[in-house]
Amino acid sequence: MLKLVSEDYFPNLSIYYLGGVNMLKKVASLSLAAALTIGIAGIHANASIEVSEVDQNVTENFNPNFDQIYKNVKFLDKTVNFGYQSGTENLGEVSTFASSFKKLATGTTNVSLISASGYQQIQSKATTKGKTLTTTTSATTALYVDGKKVGQGKKGTAIAKFTAKSTYSTAAGPSYSRKWQGVSVHTATSGGVLYNAETADTYTY
């Protein structure tokens, strides 16, 4: 019985040659695949996140006009994928080519009834999740009831593949089958270029 994998490198993995050339080839292939998987995981773990000061400034200076956006609320979806990137993305010692049609982020709006401090509240929550290491994202949400703006949440920002968040909540009051709508603006900035998209969600209470 021949041991093929050293416990020094794979303490929790023991593979033995049980007989036959074909079996030996299969075991060797499995060992190589395991080694490559661990190596690639190590490269990703050491990947560097590039934060652009220009992208951050562009993101912070962008101020959406919610009343203008709300005029087209009926055309907005709950979730949107947006933004484009071209060129390469650095992953530690590895650079991968990013298609010119690769989306930069995903934005979502969710309106729900929550309980906070013993009171029923209507909350609009926006999230923008980046899809590349070189993207700066933001999320800003506003809440409307029966067509009128109630308030607006603080802009949240994030970098790389983290998630930017923004929330706004208000007292739900008595249930009168009122139409609550959350409208959110999402941005993704890369290479000094800002892409923005809008989403919306509805809750009747």
PDB file of C-alpha atoms in Angstrom:
ATOM      1  CA  MET A   1       0.000   0.000   0.000  1.00  0.00           C
ATOM      2  CA  LEU A   2       1.638   3.278  -1.155  1.00  0.00           C
ATOM      3  CA  LYS A   3       0.788   6.615   0.470  1.00  0.00           C
ATOM      4  CA  LEU A   4       0.643   9.339  -2.184  1.00  0.00           C
ATOM      5  CA  VAL A   5      -0.022  12.524  -0.212  1.00  0.00           C
ATOM      6  CA  SER A   6       2.257  13.808   2.518  1.00  0.00           C
ATOM      7  CA  GLU A   7       0.608  14.597   5.838  1.00  0.00           C
ATOM      8  CA  ASP A   8       2.949  17.586   6.130  1.00  0.00           C
ATOM      9  CA  TYR A   9       0.944  19.354   3.421  1.00  0.00           C
ATOM     10  CA  PHE A  10      -2.485  17.755   3.835  1.00  0.00           C
ATOM     11  CA  PRO A  11      -2.838  16.672   7.500  1.00  0.00           C
ATOM     12  CA  ASN A  12      -6.530  15.875   7.094  1.00  0.00           C
ATOM     13  CA  LEU A  13      -6.199  14.048   3.776  1.00  0.00           C
ATOM     14  CA  SER A  14      -4.794  10.569   3.293  1.00  0.00           C
ATOM     15  CA  ILE A  15      -4.912   8.902  -0.145  1.00  0.00           C
ATOM     16  CA  TYR A  16      -3.472   5.438  -0.782  1.00  0.00           C
ATOM     17  CA  TYR A  17      -2.640   3.467  -3.901  1.00  0.00           C
ATOM     18  CA  LEU A  18      -4.859   0.413  -3.790  1.00  0.00           C
ATOM     19  CA  GLY A  19      -3.828  -1.183  -7.081  1.00  0.00           C
ATOM     20  CA  GLY A  20      -3.735  -0.677 -10.840  1.00  0.00           C
ATOM     21  CA  VAL A  21      -2.186   2.032 -13.010  1.00  0.00           C
ATOM     22  CA  ASN A  22      -5.544   3.646 -13.757  1.00  0.00           C
ATOM     23  CA  MET A  23      -6.326   3.932 -10.069  1.00  0.00           C
ATOM     24  CA  LEU A  24      -2.919   5.527  -9.473  1.00  0.00           C
ATOM     25  CA  LYS A  25      -3.620   8.116 -12.179  1.00  0.00           C
ATOM     26  CA  LYS A  26      -7.009   8.954 -10.666  1.00  0.00           C
ATOM     27  CA  VAL A  27      -5.551   9.376  -7.187  1.00  0.00           C
ATOM     28  CA  ALA A  28      -2.716  11.527  -8.514  1.00  0.00           C
ATOM     29  CA  SER A  29      -5.235  13.720 -10.355  1.00  0.00           C
ATOM     30  CA  LEU A  30      -7.275  14.175  -7.196  1.00  0.00           C
ATOM     31  CA  SER A  31      -4.153  15.152  -5.269  1.00  0.00           C
ATOM     32  CA  LEU A  32      -3.171  17.703  -7.913  1.00  0.00           C
ATOM     33  CA  ALA A  33      -6.694  19.153  -7.989  1.00  0.00           C
ATOM     34  CA  ALA A  34      -6.668  19.559  -4.203  1.00  0.00           C
ATOM     35  CA  ALA A  35      -3.297  21.301  -4.311  1.00  0.00           C
ATOM     36  CA  LEU A  36      -4.428  23.678  -7.061  1.00  0.00           C
ATOM     37  CA  THR A  37      -7.643  24.501  -5.191  1.00  0.00           C
ATOM     38  CA  ILE A  38      -5.713  25.393  -2.050  1.00  0.00           C
ATOM     39  CA  GLY A  39      -3.214  27.449  -4.050  1.00  0.00           C
ATOM     40  CA  ILE A  40      -5.916  29.446  -5.822  1.00  0.00           C
ATOM     41  CA  ALA A  41      -7.746  30.023  -2.534  1.00  0.00           C
ATOM     42  CA  GLY A  42      -4.523  31.402  -1.086  1.00  0.00           C
ATOM     43  CA  ILE A  43      -4.133  33.828  -3.991  1.00  0.00           C
ATOM     44  CA  HIS A  44      -7.671  35.138  -3.544  1.00  0.00           C
ATOM     45  CA  ALA A  45      -7.154  35.466   0.201  1.00  0.00           C
ATOM     46  CA  ASN A  46      -4.156  37.711  -0.478  1.00  0.00           C
ATOM     47  CA  ALA A  47      -5.934  39.762  -3.156  1.00  0.00           C
ATOM     48  CA  SER A  48      -5.464  43.492  -2.784  1.00  0.00           C
ATOM     49  CA  ILE A  49      -8.383  45.920  -2.824  1.00  0.00           C
ATOM     50  CA  GLU A  50      -7.629  49.061  -4.798  1.00  0.00           C
ATOM     51  CA  VAL A  51      -9.450  52.097  -3.417  1.00  0.00           C
ATOM     52  CA  SER A  52      -9.509  55.140  -5.683  1.00  0.00           C
ATOM     53  CA  GLU A  53      -9.750  58.516  -3.970  1.00  0.00           C
ATOM     54  CA  VAL A  54     -11.200  59.943  -7.182  1.00  0.00           C
ATOM     55  CA  ASP A  55     -13.939  57.289  -7.227  1.00  0.00           C
ATOM     56  CA  GLN A  56     -14.756  57.973  -3.581  1.00  0.00           C
ATOM     57  CA  ASN A  57     -15.039  61.722  -4.185  1.00  0.00           C
ATOM     58  CA  VAL A  58     -17.228  61.242  -7.242  1.00  0.00           C
ATOM     59  CA  THR A  59     -19.485  58.920  -5.235  1.00  0.00           C
ATOM     60  CA  GLU A  60     -19.785  61.282  -2.264  1.00  0.00           C
ATOM     61  CA  ASN A  61     -20.591  64.295  -4.479  1.00  0.00           C
ATOM     62  CA  PHE A  62     -23.426  62.580  -6.334  1.00  0.00           C
ATOM     63  CA  ASN A  63     -26.818  63.811  -5.062  1.00  0.00           C
ATOM     64  CA  PRO A  64     -29.946  62.189  -6.546  1.00  0.00           C
ATOM     65  CA  ASN A  65     -33.182  64.068  -7.183  1.00  0.00           C
ATOM     66  CA  PHE A  66     -35.764  61.698  -5.697  1.00  0.00           C
ATOM     67  CA  ASP A  67     -38.840  63.708  -6.683  1.00  0.00           C
ATOM     68  CA  GLN A  68     -37.745  63.556 -10.305  1.00  0.00           C
ATOM     69  CA  ILE A  69     -37.008  59.829 -10.038  1.00  0.00           C
ATOM     70  CA  TYR A  70     -40.373  59.148  -8.386  1.00  0.00           C
ATOM     71  CA  LYS A  71     -42.198  60.381 -11.487  1.00  0.00           C
ATOM     72  CA  ASN A  72     -41.070  57.169 -13.207  1.00  0.00           C
ATOM     73  CA  VAL A  73     -41.481  54.865 -10.212  1.00  0.00           C
ATOM     74  CA  LYS A  74     -43.912  52.569 -12.044  1.00  0.00           C
ATOM     75  CA  PHE A  75     -41.136  51.622 -14.454  1.00  0.00           C
ATOM     76  CA  LEU A  76     -38.617  50.682 -11.751  1.00  0.00           C
ATOM     77  CA  ASP A  77     -37.818  47.108 -10.759  1.00  0.00           C
ATOM     78  CA  LYS A  78     -37.017  45.810  -7.289  1.00  0.00           C
ATOM     79  CA  THR A  79     -33.503  44.697  -8.340  1.00  0.00           C
ATOM     80  CA  VAL A  80     -31.096  45.941 -11.002  1.00  0.00           C
ATOM     81  CA  ASN A  81     -27.652  44.967 -12.289  1.00  0.00           C
ATOM     82  CA  PHE A  82     -25.777  47.944 -13.690  1.00  0.00           C
ATOM     83  CA  GLY A  83     -22.463  49.569 -14.601  1.00  0.00           C
ATOM     84  CA  TYR A  84     -19.730  48.287 -16.892  1.00  0.00           C
ATOM     85  CA  GLN A  85     -16.034  47.587 -16.550  1.00  0.00           C
ATOM     86  CA  SER A  86     -13.269  46.880 -19.032  1.00  0.00           C
ATOM     87  CA  GLY A  87      -9.599  46.073 -18.596  1.00  0.00           C
ATOM     88  CA  THR A  88      -8.036  43.871 -15.932  1.00  0.00           C
ATOM     89  CA  GLU A  89      -8.773  43.236 -12.295  1.00  0.00           C
ATOM     90  CA  ASN A  90      -5.834  42.521  -9.995  1.00  0.00           C
ATOM     91  CA  LEU A  91      -6.061  39.449  -7.746  1.00  0.00           C
ATOM     92  CA  GLY A  92      -2.808  39.428  -5.820  1.00  0.00           C
ATOM     93  CA  GLU A  93      -0.251  37.794  -8.118  1.00  0.00           C
ATOM     94  CA  VAL A  94      -2.872  37.101 -10.770  1.00  0.00           C
ATOM     95  CA  SER A  95      -4.558  39.499 -13.198  1.00  0.00           C
ATOM     96  CA  THR A  96      -7.778  38.411 -14.841  1.00  0.00           C
ATOM     97  CA  PHE A  97      -9.285  40.027 -17.934  1.00  0.00           C
ATOM     98  CA  ALA A  98     -12.679  41.581 -17.238  1.00  0.00           C
ATOM     99  CA  SER A  99     -15.112  41.690 -20.121  1.00  0.00           C
ATOM    100  CA  SER A 100     -16.164  45.164 -21.245  1.00  0.00           C
ATOM    101  CA  PHE A 101     -19.717  44.073 -20.483  1.00  0.00           C
ATOM    102  CA  LYS A 102     -19.065  42.977 -16.907  1.00  0.00           C
ATOM    103  CA  LYS A 103     -21.583  44.551 -14.524  1.00  0.00           C
ATOM    104  CA  LEU A 104     -20.160  46.518 -11.607  1.00  0.00           C
ATOM    105  CA  ALA A 105     -22.926  46.172  -9.005  1.00  0.00           C
ATOM    106  CA  THR A 106     -26.381  44.939  -8.029  1.00  0.00           C
ATOM    107  CA  GLY A 107     -28.918  47.261  -6.398  1.00  0.00           C
ATOM    108  CA  THR A 108     -32.043  46.266  -4.488  1.00  0.00           C
ATOM    109  CA  THR A 109     -34.895  47.991  -2.627  1.00  0.00           C
ATOM    110  CA  ASN A 110     -37.021  46.287   0.012  1.00  0.00           C
ATOM    111  CA  VAL A 111     -39.984  47.836   1.862  1.00  0.00           C
ATOM    112  CA  SER A 112     -41.319  46.002   4.900  1.00  0.00           C
ATOM    113  CA  LEU A 113     -43.177  46.328   8.180  1.00  0.00           C
ATOM    114  CA  ILE A 114     -40.803  46.096  11.135  1.00  0.00           C
ATOM    115  CA  SER A 115     -41.048  46.342  14.897  1.00  0.00           C
ATOM    116  CA  ALA A 116     -38.690  48.861  16.516  1.00  0.00           C
ATOM    117  CA  SER A 117     -38.807  50.029  20.151  1.00  0.00           C
ATOM    118  CA  GLY A 118     -42.202  48.410  20.535  1.00  0.00           C
ATOM    119  CA  TYR A 119     -43.745  50.259  17.594  1.00  0.00           C
ATOM    120  CA  GLN A 120     -44.725  49.140  14.117  1.00  0.00           C
ATOM    121  CA  GLN A 121     -42.715  50.929  11.459  1.00  0.00           C
ATOM    122  CA  ILE A 122     -42.516  50.953   7.696  1.00  0.00           C
ATOM    123  CA  GLN A 123     -38.929  50.644   6.512  1.00  0.00           C
ATOM    124  CA  SER A 124     -37.346  51.128   3.125  1.00  0.00           C
ATOM    125  CA  LYS A 125     -33.929  49.520   2.756  1.00  0.00           C
ATOM    126  CA  ALA A 126     -31.526  49.912  -0.164  1.00  0.00           C
ATOM    127  CA  THR A 127     -28.446  47.797  -0.794  1.00  0.00           C
ATOM    128  CA  THR A 128     -25.779  48.073  -3.475  1.00  0.00           C
ATOM    129  CA  LYS A 129     -23.323  45.190  -3.714  1.00  0.00           C
ATOM    130  CA  GLY A 130     -20.145  45.635  -5.739  1.00  0.00           C
ATOM    131  CA  LYS A 131     -18.992  42.885  -8.094  1.00  0.00           C
ATOM    132  CA  THR A 132     -15.354  43.907  -8.638  1.00  0.00           C
ATOM    133  CA  LEU A 133     -12.451  44.814  -6.356  1.00  0.00           C
ATOM    134  CA  THR A 134     -11.998  48.245  -7.929  1.00  0.00           C
ATOM    135  CA  THR A 135     -15.557  49.565  -7.544  1.00  0.00           C
ATOM    136  CA  THR A 136     -16.872  52.162  -5.081  1.00  0.00           C
ATOM    137  CA  THR A 137     -20.632  51.831  -4.490  1.00  0.00           C
ATOM    138  CA  SER A 138     -23.374  53.784  -2.757  1.00  0.00           C
ATOM    139  CA  ALA A 139     -27.010  53.337  -1.802  1.00  0.00           C
ATOM    140  CA  THR A 140     -29.589  55.974  -0.865  1.00  0.00           C
ATOM    141  CA  THR A 141     -33.269  55.294  -0.239  1.00  0.00           C
ATOM    142  CA  ALA A 142     -36.380  57.414   0.233  1.00  0.00           C
ATOM    143  CA  LEU A 143     -39.853  56.482   1.446  1.00  0.00           C
ATOM    144  CA  TYR A 144     -43.147  57.646  -0.043  1.00  0.00           C
ATOM    145  CA  VAL A 145     -46.735  57.090   1.090  1.00  0.00           C
ATOM    146  CA  ASP A 146     -49.679  57.648  -1.224  1.00  0.00           C
ATOM    147  CA  GLY A 147     -47.399  59.537  -3.608  1.00  0.00           C
ATOM    148  CA  LYS A 148     -45.881  61.900  -1.018  1.00  0.00           C
ATOM    149  CA  LYS A 149     -42.287  61.787   0.203  1.00  0.00           C
ATOM    150  CA  VAL A 150     -42.004  60.956   3.905  1.00  0.00           C
ATOM    151  CA  GLY A 151     -38.243  61.078   4.276  1.00  0.00           C
ATOM    152  CA  GLN A 152     -34.869  60.051   2.973  1.00  0.00           C
ATOM    153  CA  GLY A 153     -32.168  57.814   4.412  1.00  0.00           C
ATOM    154  CA  LYS A 154     -28.494  58.647   4.745  1.00  0.00           C
ATOM    155  CA  LYS A 155     -26.272  57.614   1.854  1.00  0.00           C
ATOM    156  CA  GLY A 156     -24.242  54.487   2.550  1.00  0.00           C
ATOM    157  CA  THR A 157     -20.994  53.707   0.718  1.00  0.00           C
ATOM    158  CA  ALA A 158     -18.778  50.660   0.313  1.00  0.00           C
ATOM    159  CA  ILE A 159     -15.755  49.490  -1.671  1.00  0.00           C
ATOM    160  CA  ALA A 160     -14.907  46.374  -3.661  1.00  0.00           C
ATOM    161  CA  LYS A 161     -17.394  43.510  -3.166  1.00  0.00           C
ATOM    162  CA  PHE A 162     -18.818  44.810   0.094  1.00  0.00           C
ATOM    163  CA  THR A 163     -22.404  46.123   0.358  1.00  0.00           C
ATOM    164  CA  ALA A 164     -23.483  49.746   0.704  1.00  0.00           C
ATOM    165  CA  LYS A 165     -26.690  50.167   2.729  1.00  0.00           C
ATOM    166  CA  SER A 166     -29.251  52.892   3.359  1.00  0.00           C
ATOM    167  CA  THR A 167     -32.456  52.723   5.407  1.00  0.00           C
ATOM    168  CA  TYR A 168     -35.334  55.001   6.320  1.00  0.00           C
ATOM    169  CA  SER A 169     -38.143  54.124   8.732  1.00  0.00           C
ATOM    170  CA  THR A 170     -41.256  55.877   9.982  1.00  0.00           C
ATOM    171  CA  ALA A 171     -44.205  55.000  12.210  1.00  0.00           C
ATOM    172  CA  ALA A 172     -46.708  52.831  10.376  1.00  0.00           C
ATOM    173  CA  GLY A 173     -49.762  54.233  12.146  1.00  0.00           C
ATOM    174  CA  PRO A 174     -53.186  52.574  11.848  1.00  0.00           C
ATOM    175  CA  SER A 175     -53.658  50.178   8.964  1.00  0.00           C
ATOM    176  CA  TYR A 176     -55.629  51.956   6.228  1.00  0.00           C
ATOM    177  CA  SER A 177     -54.372  49.990   3.205  1.00  0.00           C
ATOM    178  CA  ARG A 178     -52.055  52.844   2.362  1.00  0.00           C
ATOM    179  CA  LYS A 179     -49.527  52.452  -0.433  1.00  0.00           C
ATOM    180  CA  TRP A 180     -45.945  52.733   0.802  1.00  0.00           C
ATOM    181  CA  GLN A 181     -43.171  52.918  -1.768  1.00  0.00           C
ATOM    182  CA  GLY A 182     -39.439  52.783  -1.323  1.00  0.00           C
ATOM    183  CA  VAL A 183     -37.340  54.383  -4.048  1.00  0.00           C
ATOM    184  CA  SER A 184     -33.573  53.917  -4.079  1.00  0.00           C
ATOM    185  CA  VAL A 185     -30.644  55.258  -6.042  1.00  0.00           C
ATOM    186  CA  HIS A 186     -27.587  53.053  -6.491  1.00  0.00           C
ATOM    187  CA  THR A 187     -24.199  54.111  -7.818  1.00  0.00           C
ATOM    188  CA  ALA A 188     -21.075  52.247  -8.876  1.00  0.00           C
ATOM    189  CA  THR A 189     -17.923  54.205  -9.687  1.00  0.00           C
ATOM    190  CA  SER A 190     -14.849  52.783 -11.391  1.00  0.00           C
ATOM    191  CA  GLY A 191     -12.005  54.629 -13.107  1.00  0.00           C
ATOM    192  CA  GLY A 192     -13.608  57.968 -12.280  1.00  0.00           C
ATOM    193  CA  VAL A 193     -16.830  57.076 -14.124  1.00  0.00           C
ATOM    194  CA  LEU A 194     -20.048  56.933 -12.090  1.00  0.00           C
ATOM    195  CA  TYR A 195     -22.939  54.700 -13.133  1.00  0.00           C
ATOM    196  CA  ASN A 196     -26.301  55.073 -11.415  1.00  0.00           C
ATOM    197  CA  ALA A 197     -29.521  53.090 -11.398  1.00  0.00           C
ATOM    198  CA  GLU A 198     -32.821  53.197  -9.541  1.00  0.00           C
ATOM    199  CA  THR A 199     -35.021  50.546  -7.932  1.00  0.00           C
ATOM    200  CA  ALA A 200     -38.349  50.571  -6.123  1.00  0.00           C
ATOM    201  CA  ASP A 201     -40.550  48.374  -3.976  1.00  0.00           C
ATOM    202  CA  THR A 202     -44.148  48.670  -2.728  1.00  0.00           C
ATOM    203  CA  TYR A 203     -45.837  47.658   0.530  1.00  0.00           C
ATOM    204  CA  THR A 204     -49.517  48.074   1.312  1.00  0.00           C
ATOM    205  CA  TYR A 205     -50.497  48.620   4.957  1.00  0.00           C
TER     206      TYR A 205
END
